[in-house]
PDB file of C-alpha atoms in Angstrom:
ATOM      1  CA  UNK Y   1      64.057-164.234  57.047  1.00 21.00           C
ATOM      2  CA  UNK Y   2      66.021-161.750  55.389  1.00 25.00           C
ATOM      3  CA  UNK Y   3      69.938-162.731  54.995  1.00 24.00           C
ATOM      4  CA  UNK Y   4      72.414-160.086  53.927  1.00 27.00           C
ATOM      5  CA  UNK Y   5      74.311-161.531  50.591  1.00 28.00           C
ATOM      6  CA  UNK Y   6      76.331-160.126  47.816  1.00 31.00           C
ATOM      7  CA  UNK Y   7      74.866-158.052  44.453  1.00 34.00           C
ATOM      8  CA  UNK Y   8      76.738-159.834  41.376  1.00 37.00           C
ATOM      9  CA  UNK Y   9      77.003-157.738  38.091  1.00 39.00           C
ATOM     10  CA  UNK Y  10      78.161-159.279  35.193  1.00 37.00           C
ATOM     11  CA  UNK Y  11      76.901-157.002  31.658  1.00 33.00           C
ATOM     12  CA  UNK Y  12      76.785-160.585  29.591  1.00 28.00           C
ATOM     13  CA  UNK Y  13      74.591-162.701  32.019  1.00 32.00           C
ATOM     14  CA  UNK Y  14      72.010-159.589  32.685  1.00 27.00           C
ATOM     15  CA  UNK Y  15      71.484-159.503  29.322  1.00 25.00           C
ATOM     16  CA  UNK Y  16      70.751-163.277  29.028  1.00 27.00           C
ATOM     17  CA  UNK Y  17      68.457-163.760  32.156  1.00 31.00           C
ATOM     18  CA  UNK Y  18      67.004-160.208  32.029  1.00 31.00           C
ATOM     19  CA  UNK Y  19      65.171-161.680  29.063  1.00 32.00           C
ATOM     20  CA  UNK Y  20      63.960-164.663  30.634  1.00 34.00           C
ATOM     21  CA  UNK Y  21      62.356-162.682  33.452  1.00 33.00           C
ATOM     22  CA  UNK Y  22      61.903-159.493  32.683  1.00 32.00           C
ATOM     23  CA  UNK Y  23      58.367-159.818  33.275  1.00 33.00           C
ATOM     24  CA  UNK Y  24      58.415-161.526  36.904  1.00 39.00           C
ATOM     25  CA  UNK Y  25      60.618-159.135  38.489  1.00 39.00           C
ATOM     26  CA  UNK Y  26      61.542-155.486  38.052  1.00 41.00           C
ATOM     27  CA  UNK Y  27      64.917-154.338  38.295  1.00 44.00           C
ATOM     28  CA  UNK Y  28      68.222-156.403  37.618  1.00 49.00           C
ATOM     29  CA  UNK Y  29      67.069-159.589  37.283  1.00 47.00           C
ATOM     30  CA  UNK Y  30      70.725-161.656  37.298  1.00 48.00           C
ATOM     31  CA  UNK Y  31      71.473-160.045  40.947  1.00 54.00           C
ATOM     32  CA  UNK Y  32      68.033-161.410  42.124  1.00 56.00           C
ATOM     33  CA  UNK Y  33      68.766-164.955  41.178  1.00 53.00           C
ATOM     34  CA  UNK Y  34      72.212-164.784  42.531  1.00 54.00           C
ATOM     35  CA  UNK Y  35      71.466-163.168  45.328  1.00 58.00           C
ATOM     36  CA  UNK Y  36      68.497-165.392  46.170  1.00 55.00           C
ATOM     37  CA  UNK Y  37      71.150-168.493  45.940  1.00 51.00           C
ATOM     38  CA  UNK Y  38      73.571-166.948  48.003  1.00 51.00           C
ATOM     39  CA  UNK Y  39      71.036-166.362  50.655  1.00 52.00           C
ATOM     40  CA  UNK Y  40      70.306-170.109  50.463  1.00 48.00           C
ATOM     41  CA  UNK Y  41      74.012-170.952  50.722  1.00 46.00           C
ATOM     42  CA  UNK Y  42      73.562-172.599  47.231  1.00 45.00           C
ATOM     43  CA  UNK Y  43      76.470-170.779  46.537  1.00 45.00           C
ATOM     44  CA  UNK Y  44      79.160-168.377  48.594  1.00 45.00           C
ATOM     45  CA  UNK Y  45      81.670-166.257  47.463  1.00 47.00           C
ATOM     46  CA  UNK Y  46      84.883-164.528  48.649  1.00 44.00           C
ATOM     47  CA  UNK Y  47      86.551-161.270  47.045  1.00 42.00           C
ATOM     48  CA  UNK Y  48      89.234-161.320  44.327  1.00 39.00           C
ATOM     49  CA  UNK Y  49      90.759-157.984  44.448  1.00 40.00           C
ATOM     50  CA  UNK Y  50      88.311-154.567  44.504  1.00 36.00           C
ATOM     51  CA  UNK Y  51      85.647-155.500  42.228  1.00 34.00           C
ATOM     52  CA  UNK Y  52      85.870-159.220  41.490  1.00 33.00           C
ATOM     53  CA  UNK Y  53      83.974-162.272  43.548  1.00 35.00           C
ATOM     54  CA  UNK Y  54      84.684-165.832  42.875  1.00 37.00           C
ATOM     55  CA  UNK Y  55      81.793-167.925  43.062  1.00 41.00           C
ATOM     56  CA  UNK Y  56      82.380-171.285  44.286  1.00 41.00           C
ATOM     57  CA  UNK Y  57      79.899-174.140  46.225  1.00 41.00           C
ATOM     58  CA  UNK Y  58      80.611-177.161  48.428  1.00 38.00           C
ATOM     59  CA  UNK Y  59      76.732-178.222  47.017  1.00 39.00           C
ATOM     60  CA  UNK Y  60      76.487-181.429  44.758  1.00 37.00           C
ATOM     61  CA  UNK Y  61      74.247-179.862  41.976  1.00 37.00           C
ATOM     62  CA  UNK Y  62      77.457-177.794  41.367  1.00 36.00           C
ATOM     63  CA  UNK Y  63      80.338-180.470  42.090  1.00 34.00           C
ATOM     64  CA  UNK Y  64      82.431-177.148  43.218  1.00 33.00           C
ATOM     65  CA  UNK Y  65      82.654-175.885  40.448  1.00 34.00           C
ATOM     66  CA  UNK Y  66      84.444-172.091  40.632  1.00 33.00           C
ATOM     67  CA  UNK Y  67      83.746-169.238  38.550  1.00 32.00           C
ATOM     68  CA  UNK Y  68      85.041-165.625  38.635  1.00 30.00           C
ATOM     69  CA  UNK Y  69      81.177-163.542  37.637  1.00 32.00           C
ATOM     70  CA  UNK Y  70      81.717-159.957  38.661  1.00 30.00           C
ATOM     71  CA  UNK Y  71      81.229-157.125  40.701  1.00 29.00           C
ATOM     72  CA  UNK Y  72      79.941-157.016  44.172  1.00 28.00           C
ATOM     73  CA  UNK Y  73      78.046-154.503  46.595  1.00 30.00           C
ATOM     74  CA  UNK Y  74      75.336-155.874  49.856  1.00 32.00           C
ATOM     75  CA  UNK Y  75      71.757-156.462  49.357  1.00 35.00           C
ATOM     76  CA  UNK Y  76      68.866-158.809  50.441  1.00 27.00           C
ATOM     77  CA  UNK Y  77      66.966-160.868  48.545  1.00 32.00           C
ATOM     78  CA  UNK Y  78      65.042-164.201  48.628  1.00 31.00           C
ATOM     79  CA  UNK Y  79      64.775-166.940  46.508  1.00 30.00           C
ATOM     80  CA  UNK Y  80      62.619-169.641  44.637  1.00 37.00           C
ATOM     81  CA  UNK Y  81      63.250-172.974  43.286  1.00 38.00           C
ATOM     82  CA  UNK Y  82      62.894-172.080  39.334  1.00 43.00           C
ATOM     83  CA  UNK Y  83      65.765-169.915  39.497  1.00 44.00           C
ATOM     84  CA  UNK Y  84      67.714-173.178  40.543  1.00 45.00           C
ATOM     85  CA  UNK Y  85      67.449-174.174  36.760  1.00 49.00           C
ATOM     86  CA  UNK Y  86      68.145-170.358  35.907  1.00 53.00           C
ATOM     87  CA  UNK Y  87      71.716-170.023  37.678  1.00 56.00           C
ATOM     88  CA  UNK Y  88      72.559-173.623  36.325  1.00 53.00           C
ATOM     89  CA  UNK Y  89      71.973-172.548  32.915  1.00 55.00           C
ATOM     90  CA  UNK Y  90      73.609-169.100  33.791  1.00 58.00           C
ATOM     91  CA  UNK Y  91      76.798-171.387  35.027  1.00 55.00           C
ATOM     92  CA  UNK Y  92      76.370-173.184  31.530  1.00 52.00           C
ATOM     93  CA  UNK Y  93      76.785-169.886  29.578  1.00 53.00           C
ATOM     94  CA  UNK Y  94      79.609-168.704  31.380  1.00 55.00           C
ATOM     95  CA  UNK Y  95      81.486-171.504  30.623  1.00 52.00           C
ATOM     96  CA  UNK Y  96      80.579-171.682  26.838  1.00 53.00           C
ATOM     97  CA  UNK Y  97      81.899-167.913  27.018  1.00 54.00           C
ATOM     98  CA  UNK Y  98      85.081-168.365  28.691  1.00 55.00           C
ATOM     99  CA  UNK Y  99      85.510-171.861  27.260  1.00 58.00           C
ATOM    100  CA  UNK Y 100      85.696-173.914  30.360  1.00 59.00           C
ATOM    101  CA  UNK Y 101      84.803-177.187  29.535  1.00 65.00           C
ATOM    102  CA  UNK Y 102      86.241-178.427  32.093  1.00 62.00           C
ATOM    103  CA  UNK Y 103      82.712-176.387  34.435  1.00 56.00           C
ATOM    104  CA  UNK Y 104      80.807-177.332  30.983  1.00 58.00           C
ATOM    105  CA  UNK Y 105      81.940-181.261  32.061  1.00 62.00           C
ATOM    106  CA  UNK Y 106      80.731-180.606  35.782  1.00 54.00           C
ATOM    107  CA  UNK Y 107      77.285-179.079  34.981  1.00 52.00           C
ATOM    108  CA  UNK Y 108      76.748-181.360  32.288  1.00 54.00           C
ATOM    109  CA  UNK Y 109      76.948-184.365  34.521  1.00 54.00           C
ATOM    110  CA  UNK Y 110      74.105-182.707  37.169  1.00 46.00           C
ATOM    111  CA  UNK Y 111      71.859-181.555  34.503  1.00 49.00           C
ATOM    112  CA  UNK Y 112      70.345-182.808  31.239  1.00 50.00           C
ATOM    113  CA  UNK Y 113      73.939-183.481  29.127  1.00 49.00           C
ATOM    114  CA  UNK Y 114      72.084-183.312  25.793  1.00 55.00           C
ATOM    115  CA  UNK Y 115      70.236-180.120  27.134  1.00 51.00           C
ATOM    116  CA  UNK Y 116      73.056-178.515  28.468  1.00 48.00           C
ATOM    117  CA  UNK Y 117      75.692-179.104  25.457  1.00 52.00           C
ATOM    118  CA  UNK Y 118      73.281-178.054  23.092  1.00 56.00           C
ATOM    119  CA  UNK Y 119      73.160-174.401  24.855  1.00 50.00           C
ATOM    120  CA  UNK Y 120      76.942-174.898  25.093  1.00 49.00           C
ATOM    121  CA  UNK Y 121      77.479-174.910  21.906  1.00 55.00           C
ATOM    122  CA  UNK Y 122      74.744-172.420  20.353  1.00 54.00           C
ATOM    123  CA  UNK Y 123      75.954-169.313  18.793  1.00 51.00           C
ATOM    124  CA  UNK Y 124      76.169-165.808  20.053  1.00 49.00           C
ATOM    125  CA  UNK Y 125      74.489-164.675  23.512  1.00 45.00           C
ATOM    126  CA  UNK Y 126      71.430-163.397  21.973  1.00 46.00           C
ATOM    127  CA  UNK Y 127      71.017-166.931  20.533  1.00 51.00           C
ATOM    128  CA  UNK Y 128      71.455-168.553  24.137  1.00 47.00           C
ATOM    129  CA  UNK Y 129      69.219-166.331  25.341  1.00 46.00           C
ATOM    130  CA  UNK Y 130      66.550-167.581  23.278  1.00 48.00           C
ATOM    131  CA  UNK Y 131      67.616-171.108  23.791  1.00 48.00           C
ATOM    132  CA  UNK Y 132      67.058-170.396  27.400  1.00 41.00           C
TER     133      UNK Y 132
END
């Protein structure tokens, strides 16, 4: 089943998933995960303006959380369970980089607090990368 979903660029998280698996997919990794959870309705997303999406999901593992991650253009994808973790951590990131704690405080309470606050509160994005 192939579902058409949206293509999320954001420079900061390719840089910290491209590392993580780089050598499992070629291309853009960060688009594959998100588009893989989009096509799962994991998450959905509605434009902000030309290039901007805002991320949001009605799923518990999230607890709707709402993010603004990027830019958008169509693509299909699918979608495995480890990159569940991957786009949970990814959410984590984003928050330590825009200093939401109020999405840090909603993650945190689905996933592994100690876990999760320690990549919170690591240092620069190369750091978080390897943390990841």
């Amino acid at each position: 089943m192939k579902i058409k979903v949206m293509n999320i660029r954001s420079k900061y998280k390719v840089v910290v998933l491209d590392r993580l698996l780089m050598a499992s997919y070629k291309g853009n990794a960060f688009d594959q995960v998100m588009e893989r959870l989009l096509a799962h309705e994991m998450i959905t997303s509605s434009r902000m303006g030309d290039d901007t999406v805002l991320l949001h999901t009605e799923s518990r593992f999230f607890a709707q959380s709402r993010i603004v991650i990027g830019r958008m253009t169509a693509k299909t994808r699918w979608f495995d369970n480890r990159e569940v973790k991957l786009i949970i951590l990814l959410l984590v990131a984003t928050a330590r980089n825009t200093n939401n704690q109020t999405m840090i405080n909603q993650v945190n309470r689905f996933y592994n607090s100690d876990y999760l606050a320690e990549l919170v509160n690591s240092g620069s994005p190369d750091e978080l990368a390897l943390k990841l």
